[in-house]
CSV table of C-alpha atoms in Angstrom, one decimal:
chain,number,residue,atom,x,y,z
H,1,MET,CA,-1.7,-11.7,10.2
H,2,GLY,CA,-0.5,-15.1,8.2
H,3,LEU,CA,-1.1,-17.0,11.1
H,4,ALA,CA,-4.8,-15.9,11.8
H,5,PRO,CA,-6.4,-18.6,9.2
H,6,TYR,CA,-4.9,-21.5,11.0
H,7,GLY,CA,-6.1,-20.3,14.8
H,8,ASP,CA,-9.6,-20.1,16.5
H,9,PRO,CA,-10.3,-16.6,17.4
H,10,CYS,CA,-12.9,-17.9,20.3
H,11,ARG,CA,-9.5,-18.5,22.6
H,12,TYR,CA,-8.9,-14.6,23.0
H,13,ARG,CA,-11.9,-13.0,21.6
H,14,SER,CA,-12.9,-11.6,24.9
H,15,PHE,CA,-9.3,-10.1,25.6
H,16,PHE,CA,-9.4,-8.2,22.5
H,17,GLU,CA,-12.9,-7.0,22.9
H,18,SER,CA,-11.9,-5.2,26.0
H,19,ALA,CA,-8.8,-4.2,25.0
H,20,VAL,CA,-10.1,-2.0,21.9
H,21,GLU,CA,-13.2,0.1,22.5
H,22,LEU,CA,-15.3,1.2,20.0
H,23,ARG,CA,-16.7,4.5,20.6
H,24,PRO,CA,-20.3,5.9,19.3
H,25,ASP,CA,-18.6,8.9,17.1
H,26,GLY,CA,-16.6,5.8,14.8
H,27,THR,CA,-13.3,6.1,16.7
H,28,ILE,CA,-11.6,3.6,18.8
H,29,ARG,CA,-9.8,3.7,22.2
H,30,ILE,CA,-7.2,1.2,23.0
H,31,PRO,CA,-6.4,2.0,27.1
H,32,CYS,CA,-3.4,-0.1,27.2
H,33,LEU,CA,-1.6,2.4,25.2
H,34,ARG,CA,-1.9,4.8,27.8
H,35,LEU,CA,0.3,2.5,30.1
H,36,ASN,CA,3.4,4.0,28.1
H,37,GLN,CA,4.5,6.8,30.6
H,38,THR,CA,8.1,7.4,29.7
H,39,ARG,CA,9.7,8.4,26.1
H,40,GLU,CA,11.3,5.3,25.7
H,41,GLU,CA,8.0,3.4,26.8
H,42,ARG,CA,6.1,5.4,24.4
H,43,GLU,CA,8.5,4.8,21.5
H,44,ASN,CA,8.9,1.3,22.0
H,45,TYR,CA,5.6,0.3,23.6
H,46,LEU,CA,7.1,-1.4,26.6
H,47,ALA,CA,4.4,-1.1,29.2
H,48,THR,CA,2.1,-2.5,26.7
H,49,ARG,CA,4.2,-5.2,25.7
H,50,ASN,CA,4.5,-6.1,29.4
H,51,PHE,CA,0.9,-6.0,29.7
H,52,PHE,CA,0.2,-8.3,26.8
H,53,ASP,CA,2.8,-10.7,28.2
H,54,ALA,CA,0.9,-10.6,31.6
H,55,ASN,CA,-2.6,-10.8,30.2
H,56,LEU,CA,-2.6,-12.4,27.0
H,57,ILE,CA,0.4,-14.9,26.1
H,58,GLN,CA,4.1,-14.6,26.7
H,59,ARG,CA,5.8,-13.2,23.7
H,60,ARG,CA,7.5,-15.8,21.6
H,61,GLY,CA,11.3,-15.5,21.4
H,62,GLN,CA,12.9,-15.4,17.6
H,63,HIS,CA,13.9,-19.2,17.6
H,64,GLU,CA,11.0,-20.5,19.4
H,65,GLU,CA,8.1,-22.7,17.9
H,66,VAL,CA,4.8,-21.1,16.9
H,67,THR,CA,2.4,-22.8,18.8
H,68,GLN,CA,-1.6,-23.2,18.6
H,69,ALA,CA,-1.9,-20.3,21.2
H,70,HIS,CA,0.3,-17.9,18.9
H,71,GLN,CA,-2.4,-18.9,16.0
H,72,ASP,CA,-5.3,-18.2,18.2
H,73,VAL,CA,-4.0,-14.8,19.2
H,74,ALA,CA,-3.4,-13.9,15.4
H,75,ALA,CA,-7.2,-15.1,14.4
H,76,ALA,CA,-8.6,-13.5,17.2
H,77,LEU,CA,-6.6,-10.2,16.6
H,78,GLN,CA,-7.5,-10.5,12.8
H,79,GLU,CA,-11.0,-10.4,14.3
H,80,CYS,CA,-10.7,-7.3,16.2
H,81,LEU,CA,-9.1,-5.6,13.3
H,82,GLU,CA,-12.2,-6.3,10.8
H,83,ARG,CA,-14.5,-5.2,13.6
H,84,VAL,CA,-12.6,-1.8,13.8
H,85,VAL,CA,-12.2,-1.3,10.1
H,86,LEU,CA,-15.7,-2.0,9.6
H,87,HIS,CA,-16.8,0.3,12.8
H,88,VAL,CA,-14.5,3.1,11.4
H,89,CYS,CA,-15.1,3.1,7.8
H,90,SER,CA,-19.1,2.4,8.8
H,91,SER,CA,-18.9,5.9,10.8
H,92,PHE,CA,-17.2,7.5,7.9
H,93,GLY,CA,-20.0,6.3,5.4
H,94,LYS,CA,-22.6,7.6,7.7
H,95,GLN,CA,-21.2,11.1,8.5
H,96,THR,CA,-20.2,11.5,5.0
H,97,GLY,CA,-22.9,10.3,3.0
H,98,LEU,CA,-20.3,8.8,0.3
H,99,ARG,CA,-20.5,5.5,-1.1
H,100,LYS,CA,-17.2,5.3,-2.6
H,101,LEU,CA,-14.0,4.5,-0.1
H,102,ALA,CA,-10.5,5.0,-1.0
H,103,LEU,CA,-8.0,3.4,1.4
H,104,ALA,CA,-4.4,4.0,2.3
H,105,GLY,CA,-2.2,3.4,5.0
H,106,GLY,CA,-0.4,0.0,6.3
H,107,VAL,CA,-3.7,-1.9,7.4
H,108,SER,CA,-5.5,-1.3,4.2
H,109,LEU,CA,-3.3,-3.8,2.9
H,110,ASN,CA,-5.2,-6.4,5.0
H,111,CYS,CA,-7.1,-8.2,2.1
H,112,THR,CA,-9.0,-10.4,4.7
H,113,ALA,CA,-10.6,-7.0,6.1
H,114,ASN,CA,-11.1,-5.3,2.8
H,115,GLY,CA,-12.9,-8.7,1.6
H,116,LYS,CA,-15.2,-7.9,4.6
H,117,LEU,CA,-15.7,-4.5,4.1
H,118,MET,CA,-16.3,-4.9,0.5
H,119,ARG,CA,-18.9,-7.3,1.1
H,120,SER,CA,-20.8,-5.3,4.1
H,121,GLY,CA,-22.5,-3.4,1.7
H,122,LEU,CA,-21.5,-0.2,3.5
H,123,PHE,CA,-19.8,1.3,0.0
H,124,ASP,CA,-20.5,0.9,-3.6
H,125,GLU,CA,-16.7,0.9,-4.3
H,126,VAL,CA,-13.5,0.5,-2.4
H,127,TYR,CA,-10.1,1.3,-3.8
H,128,VAL,CA,-7.2,0.5,-2.2
H,129,GLN,CA,-3.9,2.8,-3.3
H,130,PRO,CA,-1.5,0.6,-5.1
H,131,VAL,CA,1.4,2.1,-2.6
H,132,ALA,CA,-0.6,2.0,0.5
H,133,GLY,CA,2.2,2.4,3.0
H,134,ASP,CA,1.4,4.5,6.2
H,135,ASP,CA,2.3,7.7,4.5
H,136,GLY,CA,-0.5,7.1,2.1
H,137,VAL,CA,-2.6,8.3,5.1
H,138,ALA,CA,-1.9,11.5,4.4
H,139,LEU,CA,-2.6,11.7,0.6
H,140,GLY,CA,-6.2,10.3,1.7
H,141,ALA,CA,-6.4,13.1,4.1
H,142,ALA,CA,-5.1,16.1,1.5
H,143,LEU,CA,-7.7,14.5,-1.0
H,144,TYR,CA,-10.7,14.3,1.4
H,145,ARG,CA,-10.0,18.1,2.1
H,146,ALA,CA,-9.8,18.9,-1.3
H,147,SER,CA,-13.2,17.3,-1.9
H,148,LEU,CA,-14.8,19.3,0.8
H,149,ASN,CA,-13.7,22.5,-1.0
H,150,GLY,CA,-14.7,21.2,-4.4
H,151,HIS,CA,-11.0,21.3,-5.8
H,152,PHE,CA,-11.0,17.5,-6.4
H,153,GLN,CA,-11.0,15.9,-9.7
H,154,THR,CA,-10.8,12.1,-10.3
H,155,ASP,CA,-8.8,10.3,-12.9
H,156,GLU,CA,-7.8,6.6,-13.2
H,157,CYS,CA,-5.1,5.6,-11.9
H,158,PRO,CA,-2.5,4.2,-14.4
H,159,ARG,CA,-2.1,0.6,-14.3
H,160,LEU,CA,1.4,0.4,-12.5
H,161,CYS,CA,1.6,-3.6,-13.2
H,162,TRP,CA,1.5,-3.1,-16.9
H,163,GLY,CA,4.9,-1.8,-16.8
H,164,LEU,CA,6.8,-0.6,-20.2
H,165,PRO,CA,6.0,-1.9,-23.7
H,166,ILE,CA,8.2,-4.4,-24.8
H,167,ARG,CA,10.0,-3.2,-28.1
H,168,ARG,CA,11.6,-5.4,-30.5
H,169,SER,CA,15.2,-4.3,-29.4
H,170,ASN,CA,14.7,-5.9,-25.8
H,171,SER,CA,12.6,-8.7,-26.7
H,172,ARG,CA,15.7,-11.3,-26.9
H,173,GLY,CA,17.0,-10.1,-23.4
H,174,ILE,CA,12.9,-10.8,-22.3
H,175,ARG,CA,12.9,-14.4,-23.9
H,176,LYS,CA,16.3,-15.3,-22.3
H,177,ILE,CA,14.7,-14.4,-18.8
H,178,GLN,CA,11.5,-16.3,-19.6
H,179,ARG,CA,13.6,-19.3,-20.2
H,180,GLN,CA,15.5,-18.9,-17.2
H,181,ASN,CA,12.3,-19.2,-15.3
């Protein structure tokens, strides 16, 4: 999504509004993903990629220049992602009544969407797990299930960025690194 700030979402907004359906139950539906019928198509999204080539813009080759059209697609996709995040999280908040939200998974690293979610007022607190790869979704699901059963205790996450304490024995090495930078 690094190109999104340089683009204008208006140009491709209608495409993404029709490509991602927000459902009343808080889920989403992406019909073009159903185009993939064979195993190879499903694993590599081949039919979906062809759909995008025909209906959005041609995919860019590895050494081709990034154009304004690419920036506009990125901006419209970012806007669509933000719409989806707000839709799903809003529904979750209404269904559970919870005012604190913990996010995990690759999309939860999208700072722009997180900022809009925090400013939306849907939740009092939004926590993004420090190592929020897609495998973090399983952790979130397990913690949510545990909270439903009353088997959940919250403890503050350690400050991972602090690192180990500096001791006299290794302070010379640290000063050497600081001088090099």
